[in-house]
Amino acid sequence: MTRQRVTVLGATGSIGTSTLDVIARHPERYDVFALSAGTQKEALLALCETHRPAVAVLSRSEDAHWLAGELRRAGLATEARYGEEALCDIAADAQVDVVMAAIVGGAGLMPALAGVRAGKRMLLANKEALVMSGALFMAEVARSGATLLPIDSEHNAIYQCLPPTHRDGLDAHGVHQLLLTASGGPFREWSREALGSVTVEQACAHPNWSMGRKISVDSATLMNKGLELIEACWLFNASVDQVQVVIHPQSVIHSMVAYKDGSVLAQLGNPDMRTPIAYGLAWPERIDAGVKPLDLFDVARLDFQAPDADRFPCLALASQAMREGGTAPAILNAANEVAVAAFLDKRLSFTGIGELVARVLEQGHVCPASELEAIAEADRRSRALATELLSGSFS
């Protein structure tokens, strides 16, 4: 068996940690080539000591300098580098077979795109890459011949329930609709009035999944599901009307595909990201992910309900942005990142997140997303506008 060399972008986050756990279970199949960790220099050092990658990348030069010294003291040959160029290099390196793209937010776009352009097997956990530049990203996948495997549990589930040639178009394969499940987050039963008093601690305590703070807040506002709706449209060549969000509190059915003949195919499993990660690493084979088998008798029941757009407007805002097209999804994403950061800093209320995003979408200038420069400019302008609005009427 030929060993696969893996780069993990965002190695200290929840997806990166789970990826390294699956890799460690199969030392005969995988080697870690490179790891990145933003500003988490101590955590990255610990991972280097365990996994001994060839390269380790941090965001800042001073952190990389510190890491280089610590690596030398530990007798490790790992090279310490920094910055976006280094991230792109470890994604596109000729020695790399598989790239786990798990950097959160817009910062993950360029490294993911570099891996795609180099024709790698891309395990995409960074939804913003498609939200911001879906048309460009998918065009590069087609041009380079890269293998794109979605790692978000919902998109991975849909991928497993579709035929291999789904990119030909859903209608060609008799697909009626993609059913994108959502837990509904910790506040699905709360009134709109009660949502105004949500604390950071409450929003970061997801009932089913272990995730980072930003994505936990996105799950609580349903913006995460809105971003996933946009991602699903690009991944599966679907229109907004072909994607239906379904609230499913148990998070056991990860998503479904409804066919025109009345059949509905679903992928089920315990809520553990190691399952889709193992699927992506081993595809088209299956390997042990370290996940406990699903006990249907323990689950006992499966519930479903429609999302409430009045209490959770972020989902509708995402649909609006996808329908509008161009740079509208990039504007949505940028505004949301600023809004969530402000909420986590306790400078914005929970309900203010959707209000701020709506204002930025309303006032932002949408243009064709035909060039990366246009997308980057839309991102920059939207962040500036959101920051300006925050310093004014929002509190």
JSON list of C-alpha atoms in Angstrom, two decimals, residues 152-243:
[
{"chain": "A", "resi": 152, "resn": "ASP", "atom": "CA", "xyz": [-18.92, 19.24, 6.41]},
{"chain": "A", "resi": 153, "resn": "SER", "atom": "CA", "xyz": [-21.05, 16.38, 7.70]},
{"chain": "A", "resi": 154, "resn": "GLU", "atom": "CA", "xyz": [-24.11, 17.56, 5.74]},
{"chain": "A", "resi": 155, "resn": "HIS", "atom": "CA", "xyz": [-22.37, 17.88, 2.39]},
{"chain": "A", "resi": 156, "resn": "ASN", "atom": "CA", "xyz": [-20.46, 14.68, 2.95]},
{"chain": "A", "resi": 157, "resn": "ALA", "atom": "CA", "xyz": [-23.78, 12.94, 3.58]},
{"chain": "A", "resi": 158, "resn": "ILE", "atom": "CA", "xyz": [-25.28, 14.33, 0.37]},
{"chain": "A", "resi": 159, "resn": "TYR", "atom": "CA", "xyz": [-22.14, 13.31, -1.54]},
{"chain": "A", "resi": 160, "resn": "GLN", "atom": "CA", "xyz": [-22.56, 9.75, -0.29]},
{"chain": "A", "resi": 161, "resn": "CYS", "atom": "CA", "xyz": [-26.25, 9.71, -1.35]},
{"chain": "A", "resi": 162, "resn": "LEU", "atom": "CA", "xyz": [-25.65, 10.99, -4.89]},
{"chain": "A", "resi": 163, "resn": "PRO", "atom": "CA", "xyz": [-24.32, 9.07, -7.92]},
{"chain": "A", "resi": 164, "resn": "PRO", "atom": "CA", "xyz": [-20.61, 9.66, -8.73]},
{"chain": "A", "resi": 165, "resn": "THR", "atom": "CA", "xyz": [-21.49, 11.72, -11.82]},
{"chain": "A", "resi": 166, "resn": "HIS", "atom": "CA", "xyz": [-23.75, 14.20, -9.99]},
{"chain": "A", "resi": 167, "resn": "ARG", "atom": "CA", "xyz": [-21.84, 17.16, -11.42]},
{"chain": "A", "resi": 168, "resn": "ASP", "atom": "CA", "xyz": [-23.64, 16.44, -14.71]},
{"chain": "A", "resi": 169, "resn": "GLY", "atom": "CA", "xyz": [-26.68, 18.04, -13.08]},
{"chain": "A", "resi": 170, "resn": "LEU", "atom": "CA", "xyz": [-29.19, 16.88, -10.52]},
{"chain": "A", "resi": 171, "resn": "ASP", "atom": "CA", "xyz": [-32.04, 16.67, -13.02]},
{"chain": "A", "resi": 172, "resn": "ALA", "atom": "CA", "xyz": [-30.04, 14.23, -15.13]},
{"chain": "A", "resi": 173, "resn": "HIS", "atom": "CA", "xyz": [-30.01, 11.82, -12.18]},
{"chain": "A", "resi": 174, "resn": "GLY", "atom": "CA", "xyz": [-33.63, 12.20, -11.16]},
{"chain": "A", "resi": 175, "resn": "VAL", "atom": "CA", "xyz": [-32.89, 14.28, -8.06]},
{"chain": "A", "resi": 176, "resn": "HIS", "atom": "CA", "xyz": [-35.83, 16.31, -6.77]},
{"chain": "A", "resi": 177, "resn": "GLN", "atom": "CA", "xyz": [-34.20, 18.06, -3.82]},
{"chain": "A", "resi": 178, "resn": "LEU", "atom": "CA", "xyz": [-31.24, 18.10, -1.47]},
{"chain": "A", "resi": 179, "resn": "LEU", "atom": "CA", "xyz": [-32.40, 18.01, 2.17]},
{"chain": "A", "resi": 180, "resn": "LEU", "atom": "CA", "xyz": [-29.79, 19.79, 4.28]},
{"chain": "A", "resi": 181, "resn": "THR", "atom": "CA", "xyz": [-30.28, 18.96, 7.95]},
{"chain": "A", "resi": 182, "resn": "ALA", "atom": "CA", "xyz": [-29.58, 21.34, 10.84]},
{"chain": "A", "resi": 183, "resn": "SER", "atom": "CA", "xyz": [-29.67, 20.67, 14.56]},
{"chain": "A", "resi": 184, "resn": "GLY", "atom": "CA", "xyz": [-31.32, 24.06, 15.07]},
{"chain": "A", "resi": 185, "resn": "GLY", "atom": "CA", "xyz": [-28.63, 24.99, 17.58]},
{"chain": "A", "resi": 186, "resn": "PRO", "atom": "CA", "xyz": [-29.13, 25.60, 21.30]},
{"chain": "A", "resi": 187, "resn": "PHE", "atom": "CA", "xyz": [-31.92, 28.17, 20.84]},
{"chain": "A", "resi": 188, "resn": "ARG", "atom": "CA", "xyz": [-34.31, 26.51, 18.40]},
{"chain": "A", "resi": 189, "resn": "GLU", "atom": "CA", "xyz": [-37.19, 26.70, 20.92]},
{"chain": "A", "resi": 190, "resn": "TRP", "atom": "CA", "xyz": [-36.41, 30.20, 22.22]},
{"chain": "A", "resi": 191, "resn": "SER", "atom": "CA", "xyz": [-38.69, 33.15, 21.50]},
{"chain": "A", "resi": 192, "resn": "ARG", "atom": "CA", "xyz": [-37.40, 36.12, 19.51]},
{"chain": "A", "resi": 193, "resn": "GLU", "atom": "CA", "xyz": [-37.52, 38.23, 22.66]},
{"chain": "A", "resi": 194, "resn": "ALA", "atom": "CA", "xyz": [-35.42, 35.73, 24.61]},
{"chain": "A", "resi": 195, "resn": "LEU", "atom": "CA", "xyz": [-32.82, 35.58, 21.82]},
{"chain": "A", "resi": 196, "resn": "GLY", "atom": "CA", "xyz": [-31.95, 39.22, 22.50]},
{"chain": "A", "resi": 197, "resn": "SER", "atom": "CA", "xyz": [-30.39, 38.22, 25.84]},
{"chain": "A", "resi": 198, "resn": "VAL", "atom": "CA", "xyz": [-28.29, 35.27, 24.64]},
{"chain": "A", "resi": 199, "resn": "THR", "atom": "CA", "xyz": [-24.79, 35.25, 26.16]},
{"chain": "A", "resi": 200, "resn": "VAL", "atom": "CA", "xyz": [-21.54, 34.26, 24.49]},
{"chain": "A", "resi": 201, "resn": "GLU", "atom": "CA", "xyz": [-21.25, 31.24, 26.75]},
{"chain": "A", "resi": 202, "resn": "GLN", "atom": "CA", "xyz": [-24.73, 30.04, 25.81]},
{"chain": "A", "resi": 203, "resn": "ALA", "atom": "CA", "xyz": [-24.11, 30.50, 22.07]},
{"chain": "A", "resi": 204, "resn": "CYS", "atom": "CA", "xyz": [-20.82, 28.58, 22.19]},
{"chain": "A", "resi": 205, "resn": "ALA", "atom": "CA", "xyz": [-22.39, 25.56, 23.94]},
{"chain": "A", "resi": 206, "resn": "HIS", "atom": "CA", "xyz": [-23.66, 23.49, 21.00]},
{"chain": "A", "resi": 207, "resn": "PRO", "atom": "CA", "xyz": [-25.94, 20.64, 22.11]},
{"chain": "A", "resi": 208, "resn": "ASN", "atom": "CA", "xyz": [-24.58, 17.99, 19.73]},
{"chain": "A", "resi": 209, "resn": "TRP", "atom": "CA", "xyz": [-21.24, 18.94, 18.18]},
{"chain": "A", "resi": 210, "resn": "SER", "atom": "CA", "xyz": [-17.83, 19.93, 19.57]},
{"chain": "A", "resi": 211, "resn": "MET", "atom": "CA", "xyz": [-16.80, 22.97, 17.51]},
{"chain": "A", "resi": 212, "resn": "GLY", "atom": "CA", "xyz": [-14.85, 26.21, 17.67]},
{"chain": "A", "resi": 213, "resn": "ARG", "atom": "CA", "xyz": [-16.42, 29.42, 18.99]},
{"chain": "A", "resi": 214, "resn": "LYS", "atom": "CA", "xyz": [-17.05, 31.07, 15.63]},
{"chain": "A", "resi": 215, "resn": "ILE", "atom": "CA", "xyz": [-18.75, 28.10, 14.01]},
{"chain": "A", "resi": 216, "resn": "SER", "atom": "CA", "xyz": [-20.74, 27.45, 17.21]},
{"chain": "A", "resi": 217, "resn": "VAL", "atom": "CA", "xyz": [-22.17, 30.98, 17.03]},
{"chain": "A", "resi": 218, "resn": "ASP", "atom": "CA", "xyz": [-22.90, 30.51, 13.32]},
{"chain": "A", "resi": 219, "resn": "SER", "atom": "CA", "xyz": [-24.77, 27.31, 14.17]},
{"chain": "A", "resi": 220, "resn": "ALA", "atom": "CA", "xyz": [-26.77, 29.14, 16.83]},
{"chain": "A", "resi": 221, "resn": "THR", "atom": "CA", "xyz": [-27.85, 31.90, 14.39]},
{"chain": "A", "resi": 222, "resn": "LEU", "atom": "CA", "xyz": [-28.36, 29.37, 11.54]},
{"chain": "A", "resi": 223, "resn": "MET", "atom": "CA", "xyz": [-25.86, 31.38, 9.47]},
{"chain": "A", "resi": 224, "resn": "ASN", "atom": "CA", "xyz": [-23.77, 28.22, 9.37]},
{"chain": "A", "resi": 225, "resn": "LYS", "atom": "CA", "xyz": [-26.66, 26.51, 7.61]},
{"chain": "A", "resi": 226, "resn": "GLY", "atom": "CA", "xyz": [-27.01, 29.47, 5.27]},
{"chain": "A", "resi": 227, "resn": "LEU", "atom": "CA", "xyz": [-23.35, 29.23, 4.32]},
{"chain": "A", "resi": 228, "resn": "GLU", "atom": "CA", "xyz": [-23.80, 25.49, 3.85]},
{"chain": "A", "resi": 229, "resn": "LEU", "atom": "CA", "xyz": [-26.77, 26.13, 1.56]},
{"chain": "A", "resi": 230, "resn": "ILE", "atom": "CA", "xyz": [-24.55, 28.30, -0.65]},
{"chain": "A", "resi": 231, "resn": "GLU", "atom": "CA", "xyz": [-21.82, 25.68, -0.49]},
{"chain": "A", "resi": 232, "resn": "ALA", "atom": "CA", "xyz": [-24.26, 22.93, -1.49]},
{"chain": "A", "resi": 233, "resn": "CYS", "atom": "CA", "xyz": [-25.37, 24.90, -4.54]},
{"chain": "A", "resi": 234, "resn": "TRP", "atom": "CA", "xyz": [-21.78, 25.07, -5.80]},
{"chain": "A", "resi": 235, "resn": "LEU", "atom": "CA", "xyz": [-20.73, 21.57, -4.80]},
{"chain": "A", "resi": 236, "resn": "PHE", "atom": "CA", "xyz": [-23.69, 19.83, -6.38]},
{"chain": "A", "resi": 237, "resn": "ASN", "atom": "CA", "xyz": [-24.55, 22.21, -9.22]},
{"chain": "A", "resi": 238, "resn": "ALA", "atom": "CA", "xyz": [-27.90, 22.97, -7.58]},
{"chain": "A", "resi": 239, "resn": "SER", "atom": "CA", "xyz": [-30.18, 26.00, -7.54]},
{"chain": "A", "resi": 240, "resn": "VAL", "atom": "CA", "xyz": [-31.28, 27.59, -4.25]},
{"chain": "A", "resi": 241, "resn": "ASP", "atom": "CA", "xyz": [-34.75, 26.09, -4.80]},
{"chain": "A", "resi": 242, "resn": "GLN", "atom": "CA", "xyz": [-33.25, 22.60, -4.99]},
{"chain": "A", "resi": 243, "resn": "VAL", "atom": "CA", "xyz": [-31.88, 22.84, -1.44]}
]
